PDB file of C-alpha atoms in Angstrom:
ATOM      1  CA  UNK A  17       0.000   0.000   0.000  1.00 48.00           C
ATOM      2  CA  UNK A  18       2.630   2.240  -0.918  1.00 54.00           C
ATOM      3  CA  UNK A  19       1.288   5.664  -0.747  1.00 88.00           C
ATOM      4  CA  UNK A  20      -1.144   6.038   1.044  1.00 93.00           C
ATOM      5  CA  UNK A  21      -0.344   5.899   4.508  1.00 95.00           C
ATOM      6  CA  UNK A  22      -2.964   5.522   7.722  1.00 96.00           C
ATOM      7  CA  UNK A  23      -2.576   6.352  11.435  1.00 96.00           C
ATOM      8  CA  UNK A  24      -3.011   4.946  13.642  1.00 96.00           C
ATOM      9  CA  UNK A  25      -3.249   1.412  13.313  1.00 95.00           C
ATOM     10  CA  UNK A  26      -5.444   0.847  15.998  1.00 96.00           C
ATOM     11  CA  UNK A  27      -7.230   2.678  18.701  1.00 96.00           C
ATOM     12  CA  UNK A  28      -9.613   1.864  21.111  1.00 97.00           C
ATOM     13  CA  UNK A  29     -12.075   4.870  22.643  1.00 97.00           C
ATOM     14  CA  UNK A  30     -14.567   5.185  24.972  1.00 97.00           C
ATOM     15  CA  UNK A  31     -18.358   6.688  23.535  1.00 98.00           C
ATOM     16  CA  UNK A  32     -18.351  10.176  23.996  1.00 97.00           C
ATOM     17  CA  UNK A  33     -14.246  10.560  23.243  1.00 97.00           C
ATOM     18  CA  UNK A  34     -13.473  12.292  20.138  1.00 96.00           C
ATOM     19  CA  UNK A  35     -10.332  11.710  17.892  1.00 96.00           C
ATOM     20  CA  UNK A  36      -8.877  12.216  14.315  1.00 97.00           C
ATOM     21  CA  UNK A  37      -7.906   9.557  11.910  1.00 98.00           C
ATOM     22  CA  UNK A  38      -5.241  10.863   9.586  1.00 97.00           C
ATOM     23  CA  UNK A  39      -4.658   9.820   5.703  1.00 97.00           C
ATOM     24  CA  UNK A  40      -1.129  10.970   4.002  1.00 97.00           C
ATOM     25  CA  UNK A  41      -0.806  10.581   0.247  1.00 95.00           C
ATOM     26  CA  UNK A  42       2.880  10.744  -1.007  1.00 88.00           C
ATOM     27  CA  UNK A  43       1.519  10.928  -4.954  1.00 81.00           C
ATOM     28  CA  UNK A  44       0.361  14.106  -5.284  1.00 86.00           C
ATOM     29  CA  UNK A  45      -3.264  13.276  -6.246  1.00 88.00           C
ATOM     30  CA  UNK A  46      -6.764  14.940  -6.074  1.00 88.00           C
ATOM     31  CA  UNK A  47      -9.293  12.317  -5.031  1.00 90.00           C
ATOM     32  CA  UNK A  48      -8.887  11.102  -1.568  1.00 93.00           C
ATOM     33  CA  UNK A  49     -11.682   8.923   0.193  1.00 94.00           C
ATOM     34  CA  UNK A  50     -12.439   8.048   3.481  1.00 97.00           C
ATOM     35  CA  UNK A  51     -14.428   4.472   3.572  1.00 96.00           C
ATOM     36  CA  UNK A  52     -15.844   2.030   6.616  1.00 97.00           C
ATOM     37  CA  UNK A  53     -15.517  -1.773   6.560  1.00 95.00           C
ATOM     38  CA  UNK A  54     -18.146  -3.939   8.356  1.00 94.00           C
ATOM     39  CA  UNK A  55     -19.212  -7.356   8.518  1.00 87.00           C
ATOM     40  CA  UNK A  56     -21.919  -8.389   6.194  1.00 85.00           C
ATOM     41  CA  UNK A  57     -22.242  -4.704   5.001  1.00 86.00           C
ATOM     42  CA  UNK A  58     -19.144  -4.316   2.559  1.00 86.00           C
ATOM     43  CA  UNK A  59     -17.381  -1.131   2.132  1.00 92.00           C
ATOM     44  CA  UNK A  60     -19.151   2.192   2.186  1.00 94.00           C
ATOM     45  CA  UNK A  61     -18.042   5.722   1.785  1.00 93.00           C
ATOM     46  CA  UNK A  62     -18.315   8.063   4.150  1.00 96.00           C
ATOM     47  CA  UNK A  63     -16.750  11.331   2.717  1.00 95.00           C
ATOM     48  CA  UNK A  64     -14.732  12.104  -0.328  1.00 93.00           C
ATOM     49  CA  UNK A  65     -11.820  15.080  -1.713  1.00 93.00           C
ATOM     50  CA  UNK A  66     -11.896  16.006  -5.169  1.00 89.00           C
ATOM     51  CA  UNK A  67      -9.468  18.595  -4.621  1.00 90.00           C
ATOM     52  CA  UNK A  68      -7.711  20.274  -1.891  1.00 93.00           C
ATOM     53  CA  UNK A  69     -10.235  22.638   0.370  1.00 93.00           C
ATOM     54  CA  UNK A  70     -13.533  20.633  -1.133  1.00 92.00           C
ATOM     55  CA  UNK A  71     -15.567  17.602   0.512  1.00 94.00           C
ATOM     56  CA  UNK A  72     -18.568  15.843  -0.196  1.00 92.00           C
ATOM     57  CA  UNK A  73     -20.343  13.423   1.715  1.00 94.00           C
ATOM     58  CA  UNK A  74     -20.838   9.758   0.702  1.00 92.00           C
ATOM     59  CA  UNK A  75     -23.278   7.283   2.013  1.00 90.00           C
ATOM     60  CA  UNK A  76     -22.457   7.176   5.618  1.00 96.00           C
ATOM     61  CA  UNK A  77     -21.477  10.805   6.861  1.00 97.00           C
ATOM     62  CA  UNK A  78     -23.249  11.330   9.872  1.00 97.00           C
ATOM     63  CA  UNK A  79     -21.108  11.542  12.937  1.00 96.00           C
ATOM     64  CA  UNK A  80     -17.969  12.507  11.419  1.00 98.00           C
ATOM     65  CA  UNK A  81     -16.392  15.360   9.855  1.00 97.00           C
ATOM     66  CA  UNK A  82     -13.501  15.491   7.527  1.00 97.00           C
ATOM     67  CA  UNK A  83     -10.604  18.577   6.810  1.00 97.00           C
ATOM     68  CA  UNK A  84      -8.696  18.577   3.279  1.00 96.00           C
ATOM     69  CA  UNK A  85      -6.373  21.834   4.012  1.00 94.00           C
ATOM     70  CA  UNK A  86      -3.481  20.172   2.847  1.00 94.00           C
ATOM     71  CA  UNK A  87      -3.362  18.231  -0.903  1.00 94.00           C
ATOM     72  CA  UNK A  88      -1.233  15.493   0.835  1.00 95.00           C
ATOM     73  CA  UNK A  89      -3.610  14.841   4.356  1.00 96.00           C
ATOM     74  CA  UNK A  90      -7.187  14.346   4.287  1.00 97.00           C
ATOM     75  CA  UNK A  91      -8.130  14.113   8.662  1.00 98.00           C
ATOM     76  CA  UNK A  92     -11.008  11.916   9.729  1.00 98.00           C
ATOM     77  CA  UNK A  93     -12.977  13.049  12.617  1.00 98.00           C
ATOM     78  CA  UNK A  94     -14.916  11.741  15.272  1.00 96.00           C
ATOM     79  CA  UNK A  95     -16.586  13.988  17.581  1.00 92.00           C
ATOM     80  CA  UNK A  96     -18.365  12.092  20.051  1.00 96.00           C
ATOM     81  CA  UNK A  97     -17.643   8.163  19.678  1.00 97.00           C
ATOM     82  CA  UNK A  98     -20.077   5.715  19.492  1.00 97.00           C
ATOM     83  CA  UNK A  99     -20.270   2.276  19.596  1.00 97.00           C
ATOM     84  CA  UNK A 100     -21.757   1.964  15.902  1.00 96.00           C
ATOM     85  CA  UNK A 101     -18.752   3.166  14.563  1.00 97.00           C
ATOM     86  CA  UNK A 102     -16.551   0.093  15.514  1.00 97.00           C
ATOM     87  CA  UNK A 103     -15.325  -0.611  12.289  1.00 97.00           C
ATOM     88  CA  UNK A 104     -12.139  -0.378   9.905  1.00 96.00           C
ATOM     89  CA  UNK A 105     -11.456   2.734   8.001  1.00 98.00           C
ATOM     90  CA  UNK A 106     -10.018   2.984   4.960  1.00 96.00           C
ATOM     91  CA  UNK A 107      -8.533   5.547   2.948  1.00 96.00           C
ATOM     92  CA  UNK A 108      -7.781   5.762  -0.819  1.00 94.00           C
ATOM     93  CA  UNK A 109      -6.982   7.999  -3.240  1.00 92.00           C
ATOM     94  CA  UNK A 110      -7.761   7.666  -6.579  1.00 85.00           C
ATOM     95  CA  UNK A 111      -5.501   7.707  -9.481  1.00 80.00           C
ATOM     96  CA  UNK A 112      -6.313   8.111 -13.813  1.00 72.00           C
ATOM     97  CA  UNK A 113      -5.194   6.393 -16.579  1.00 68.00           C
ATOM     98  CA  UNK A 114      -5.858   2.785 -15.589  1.00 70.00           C
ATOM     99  CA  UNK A 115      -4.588   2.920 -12.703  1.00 75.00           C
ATOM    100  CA  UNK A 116      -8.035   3.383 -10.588  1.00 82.00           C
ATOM    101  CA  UNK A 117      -8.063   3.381  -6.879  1.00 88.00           C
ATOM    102  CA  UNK A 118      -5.431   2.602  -3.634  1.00 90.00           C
ATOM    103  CA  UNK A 119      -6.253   1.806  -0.445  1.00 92.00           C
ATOM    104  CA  UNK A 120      -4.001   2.463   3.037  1.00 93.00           C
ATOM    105  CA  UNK A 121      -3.607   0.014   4.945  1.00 92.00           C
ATOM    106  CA  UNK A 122      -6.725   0.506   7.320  1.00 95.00           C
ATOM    107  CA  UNK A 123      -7.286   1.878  10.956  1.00 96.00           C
ATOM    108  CA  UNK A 124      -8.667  -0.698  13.083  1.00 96.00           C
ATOM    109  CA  UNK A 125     -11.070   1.437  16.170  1.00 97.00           C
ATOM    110  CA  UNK A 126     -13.390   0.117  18.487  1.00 97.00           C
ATOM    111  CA  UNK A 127     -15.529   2.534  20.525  1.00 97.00           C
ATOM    112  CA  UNK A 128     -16.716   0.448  24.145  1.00 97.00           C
TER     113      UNK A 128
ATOM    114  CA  UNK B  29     -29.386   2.110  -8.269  1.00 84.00           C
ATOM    115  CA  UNK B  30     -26.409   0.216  -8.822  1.00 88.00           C
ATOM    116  CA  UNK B  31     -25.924  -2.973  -6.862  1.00 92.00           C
ATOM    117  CA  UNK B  32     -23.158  -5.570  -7.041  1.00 95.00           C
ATOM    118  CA  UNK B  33     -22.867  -9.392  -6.153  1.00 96.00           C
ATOM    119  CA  UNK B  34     -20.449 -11.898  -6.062  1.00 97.00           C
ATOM    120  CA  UNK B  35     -20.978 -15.672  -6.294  1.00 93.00           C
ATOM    121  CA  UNK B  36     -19.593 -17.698  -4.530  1.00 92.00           C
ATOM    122  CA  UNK B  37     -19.514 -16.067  -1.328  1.00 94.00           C
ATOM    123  CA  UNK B  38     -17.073 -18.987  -0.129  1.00 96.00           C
ATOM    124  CA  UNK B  39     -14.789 -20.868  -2.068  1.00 95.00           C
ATOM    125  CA  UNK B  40     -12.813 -23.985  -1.696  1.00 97.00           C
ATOM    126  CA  UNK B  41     -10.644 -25.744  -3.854  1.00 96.00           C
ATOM    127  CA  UNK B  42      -7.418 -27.909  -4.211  1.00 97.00           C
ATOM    128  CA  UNK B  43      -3.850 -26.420  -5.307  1.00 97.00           C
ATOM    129  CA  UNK B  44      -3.612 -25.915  -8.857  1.00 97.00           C
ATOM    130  CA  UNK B  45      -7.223 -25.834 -10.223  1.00 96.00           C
ATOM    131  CA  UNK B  46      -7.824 -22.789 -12.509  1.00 97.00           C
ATOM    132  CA  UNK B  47     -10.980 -21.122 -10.809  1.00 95.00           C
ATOM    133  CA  UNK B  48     -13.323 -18.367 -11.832  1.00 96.00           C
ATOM    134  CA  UNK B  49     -14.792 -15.747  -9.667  1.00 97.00           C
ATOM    135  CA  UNK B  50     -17.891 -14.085 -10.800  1.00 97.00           C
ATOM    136  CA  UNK B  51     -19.490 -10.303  -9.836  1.00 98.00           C
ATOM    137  CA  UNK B  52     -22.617  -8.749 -10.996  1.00 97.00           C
ATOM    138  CA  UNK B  53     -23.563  -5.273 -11.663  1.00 96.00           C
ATOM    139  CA  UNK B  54     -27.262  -4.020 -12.089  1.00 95.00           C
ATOM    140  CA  UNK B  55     -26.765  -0.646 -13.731  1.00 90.00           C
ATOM    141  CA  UNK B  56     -24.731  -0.932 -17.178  1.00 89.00           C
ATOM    142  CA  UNK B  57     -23.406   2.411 -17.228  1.00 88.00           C
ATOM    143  CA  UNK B  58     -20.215   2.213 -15.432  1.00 88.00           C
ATOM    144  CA  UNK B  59     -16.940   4.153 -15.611  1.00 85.00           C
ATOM    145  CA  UNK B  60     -14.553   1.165 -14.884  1.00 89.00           C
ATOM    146  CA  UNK B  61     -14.463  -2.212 -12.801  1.00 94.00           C
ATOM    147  CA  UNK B  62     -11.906  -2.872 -10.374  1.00 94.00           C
ATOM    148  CA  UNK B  63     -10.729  -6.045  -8.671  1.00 96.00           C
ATOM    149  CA  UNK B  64      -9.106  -5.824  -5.088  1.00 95.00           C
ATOM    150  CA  UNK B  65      -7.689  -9.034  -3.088  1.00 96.00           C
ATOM    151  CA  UNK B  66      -7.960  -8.353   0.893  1.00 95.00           C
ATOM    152  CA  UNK B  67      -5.572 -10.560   3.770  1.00 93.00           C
ATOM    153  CA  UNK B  68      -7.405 -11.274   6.979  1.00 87.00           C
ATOM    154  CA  UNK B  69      -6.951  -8.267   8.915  1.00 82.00           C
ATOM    155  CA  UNK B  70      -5.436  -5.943   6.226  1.00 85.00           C
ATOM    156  CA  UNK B  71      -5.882  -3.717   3.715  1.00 87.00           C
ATOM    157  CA  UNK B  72      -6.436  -4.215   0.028  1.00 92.00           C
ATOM    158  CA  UNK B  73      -4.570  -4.488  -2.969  1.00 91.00           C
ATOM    159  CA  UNK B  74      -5.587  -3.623  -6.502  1.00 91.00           C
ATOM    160  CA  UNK B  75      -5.159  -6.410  -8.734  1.00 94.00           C
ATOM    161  CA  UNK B  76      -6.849  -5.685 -12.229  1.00 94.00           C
ATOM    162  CA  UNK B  77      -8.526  -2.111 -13.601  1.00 92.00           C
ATOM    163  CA  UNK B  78     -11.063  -2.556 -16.501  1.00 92.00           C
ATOM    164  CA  UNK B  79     -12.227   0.400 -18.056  1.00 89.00           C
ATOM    165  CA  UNK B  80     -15.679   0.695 -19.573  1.00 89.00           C
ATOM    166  CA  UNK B  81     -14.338   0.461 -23.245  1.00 90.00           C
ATOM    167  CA  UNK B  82     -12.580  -2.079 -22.078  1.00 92.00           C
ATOM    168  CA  UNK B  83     -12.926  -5.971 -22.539  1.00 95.00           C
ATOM    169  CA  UNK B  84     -10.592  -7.447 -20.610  1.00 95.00           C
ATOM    170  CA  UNK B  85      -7.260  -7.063 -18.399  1.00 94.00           C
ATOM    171  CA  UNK B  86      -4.117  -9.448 -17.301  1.00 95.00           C
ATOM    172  CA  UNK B  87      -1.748  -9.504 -15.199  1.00 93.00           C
ATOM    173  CA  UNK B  88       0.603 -12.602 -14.478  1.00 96.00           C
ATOM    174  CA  UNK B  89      -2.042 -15.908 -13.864  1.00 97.00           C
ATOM    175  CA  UNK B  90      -4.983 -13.420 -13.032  1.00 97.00           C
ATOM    176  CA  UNK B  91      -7.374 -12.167 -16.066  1.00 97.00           C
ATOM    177  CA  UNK B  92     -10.343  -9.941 -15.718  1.00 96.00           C
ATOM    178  CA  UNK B  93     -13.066  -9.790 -18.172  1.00 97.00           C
ATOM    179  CA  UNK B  94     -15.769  -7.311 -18.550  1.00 97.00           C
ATOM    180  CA  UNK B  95     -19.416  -7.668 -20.307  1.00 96.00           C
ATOM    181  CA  UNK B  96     -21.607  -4.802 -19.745  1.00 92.00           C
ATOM    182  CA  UNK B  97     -24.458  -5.647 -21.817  1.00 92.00           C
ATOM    183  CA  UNK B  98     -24.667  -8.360 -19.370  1.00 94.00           C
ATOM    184  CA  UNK B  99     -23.963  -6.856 -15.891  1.00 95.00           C
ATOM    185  CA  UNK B 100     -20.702  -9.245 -15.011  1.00 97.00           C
ATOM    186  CA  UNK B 101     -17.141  -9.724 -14.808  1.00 97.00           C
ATOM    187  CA  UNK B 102     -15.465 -12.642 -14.099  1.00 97.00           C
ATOM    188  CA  UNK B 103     -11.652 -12.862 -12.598  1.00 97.00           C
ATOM    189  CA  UNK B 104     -10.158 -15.964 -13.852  1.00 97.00           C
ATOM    190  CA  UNK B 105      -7.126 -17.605 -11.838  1.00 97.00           C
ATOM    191  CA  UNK B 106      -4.947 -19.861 -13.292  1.00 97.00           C
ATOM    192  CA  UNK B 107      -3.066 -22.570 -11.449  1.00 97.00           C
ATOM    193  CA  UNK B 108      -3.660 -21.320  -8.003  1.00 97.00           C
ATOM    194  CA  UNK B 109      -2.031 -21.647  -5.280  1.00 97.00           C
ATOM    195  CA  UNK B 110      -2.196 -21.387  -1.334  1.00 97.00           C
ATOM    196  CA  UNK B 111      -0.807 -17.759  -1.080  1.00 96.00           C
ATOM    197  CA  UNK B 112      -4.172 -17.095  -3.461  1.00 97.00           C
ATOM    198  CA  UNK B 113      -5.653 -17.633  -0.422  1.00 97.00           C
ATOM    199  CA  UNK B 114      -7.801 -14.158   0.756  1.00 97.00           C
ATOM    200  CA  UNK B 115     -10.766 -12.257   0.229  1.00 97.00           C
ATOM    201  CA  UNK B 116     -11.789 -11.034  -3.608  1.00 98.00           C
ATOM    202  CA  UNK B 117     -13.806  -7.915  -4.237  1.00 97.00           C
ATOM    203  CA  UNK B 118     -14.781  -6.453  -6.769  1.00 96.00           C
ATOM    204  CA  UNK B 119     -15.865  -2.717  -7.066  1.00 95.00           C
ATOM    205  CA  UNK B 120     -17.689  -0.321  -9.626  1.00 93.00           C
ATOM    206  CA  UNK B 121     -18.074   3.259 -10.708  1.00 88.00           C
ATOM    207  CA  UNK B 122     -20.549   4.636 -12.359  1.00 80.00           C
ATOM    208  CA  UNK B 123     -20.280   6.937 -15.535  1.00 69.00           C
ATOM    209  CA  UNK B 124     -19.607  10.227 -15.217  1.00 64.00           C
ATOM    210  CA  UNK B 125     -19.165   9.882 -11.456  1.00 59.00           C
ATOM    211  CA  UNK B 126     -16.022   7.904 -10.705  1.00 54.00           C
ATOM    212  CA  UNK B 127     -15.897   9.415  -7.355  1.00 65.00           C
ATOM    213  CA  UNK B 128     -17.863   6.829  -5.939  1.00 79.00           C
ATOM    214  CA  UNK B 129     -17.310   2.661  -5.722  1.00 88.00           C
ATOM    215  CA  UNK B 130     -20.154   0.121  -5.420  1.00 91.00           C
ATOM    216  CA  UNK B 131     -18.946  -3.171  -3.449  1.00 93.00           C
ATOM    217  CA  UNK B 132     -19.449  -6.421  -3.776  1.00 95.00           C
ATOM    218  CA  UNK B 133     -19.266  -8.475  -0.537  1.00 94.00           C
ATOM    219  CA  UNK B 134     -16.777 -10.324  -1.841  1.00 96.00           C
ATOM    220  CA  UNK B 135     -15.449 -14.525  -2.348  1.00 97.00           C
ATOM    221  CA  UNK B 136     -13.529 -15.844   0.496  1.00 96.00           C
ATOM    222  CA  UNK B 137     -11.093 -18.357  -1.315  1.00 97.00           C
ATOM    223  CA  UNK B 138      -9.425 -21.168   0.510  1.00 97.00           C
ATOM    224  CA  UNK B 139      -6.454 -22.470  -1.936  1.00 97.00           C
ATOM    225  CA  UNK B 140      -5.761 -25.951   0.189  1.00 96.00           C
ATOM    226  CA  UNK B 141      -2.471 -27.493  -0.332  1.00 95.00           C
TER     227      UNK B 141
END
């Protein structure tokens, strides 16, 4: 997963605690997307980057908020945890000309 | 709206057998087609890119072929082995949007030696 780089790895909250999952992208490119992995449900996005300073929500947005000041970082927040956001997060950028998408490695978080 | 399904959902088979994994799309009008492979517990890795004009896509014993007309792509894997072993997904975008993937759930595959 060259790239596309994810921290941290793992984290474990309590509901109510807030935190930010960060994305960096070595590759210079425009698209950046923040998606959720759960059982039985597939992936889903939850916000996307075309560019640097824009978002858009996906499917999933509600509880978190997501900062793009930087072309290389796109942040992942969580204001108030809760335990239906237990999950792995996954970011990706997306790259033309046949090349399509790549995925970090994933942020494992669990929210007791 | 566009909705995609893989068959199997579980797959087991000896070393060496040349397998096929299939994934369905409802909604034709798609920008591209993209197969990822996924470890337990990690991230995943992008193994073949169709575009839309495209028919098909190799790389090493994995092939990729896309129908529209009919909704499906299949990901054929030659002689596999147990290091094939791991999740396959497969993923689309739609036309004119290719901000946005549509999953699959995916085909566990068990390569046993």
């Amino acid at each position: 997963n060259a790239g596309v780089t994810q921290t941290p790895k793992f984290q474990v909250l309590k509901t109510g605690q807030s935190m930010t999952l960060q994305c960096a992208q070595d590759m210079n490119h425009n698209s950046m997307y923040w998606y959720r992995q759960d059982p039985g449900m597939g992936l889903r996005l939850i916000y996307y980057s075309a560019s640097e300073g824009t978002t858009d929500k996906g499917e999933v947005p509600n509880g978190y908020n997501v900062s793009r000041l930087k072309k290389q970082n796109f942040l992942l927040g969580l204001e108030s945890a809760a335990p239906s956001q237990t999950s792995v997060y996954f970011c990706a950028i997306f790259r033309d000309r046949g090349i399509g998408y790549t995925f970090g490695s994933g942020t494992r978080l669990t929210v007791v | 709206k566009q909705e995609v399904t893989q068959i199997p959902a579980a797959l087991s088979v000896p070393e060496g057998e040349n397998l096929v994994l299939n994934c369905s799309f409802t909604d034709s009008a798609i920008y591209n087609l993209q197969w990822f492979r996924q470890d337990p517990g990690k991230g995943l890795t992008s193994l073949l890119l169709i575009q839309s004009s495209q028919r098909e896509q190799t790389s090493g014993r994995l092939n990729a072929s896309l129908d529209k007309s009919s909704g499906r792509s299949t990901l054929y894997i030659a002689a596999s082995q147990p290091g094939d072993s791991a999740t396959y997904l497969c993923a689309v975008s739609r036309a004119g949007n290719n901000r946005k993937l549509i999953w699959g759930l995916g085909t566990s595959l068990a390569v046993n030696p």
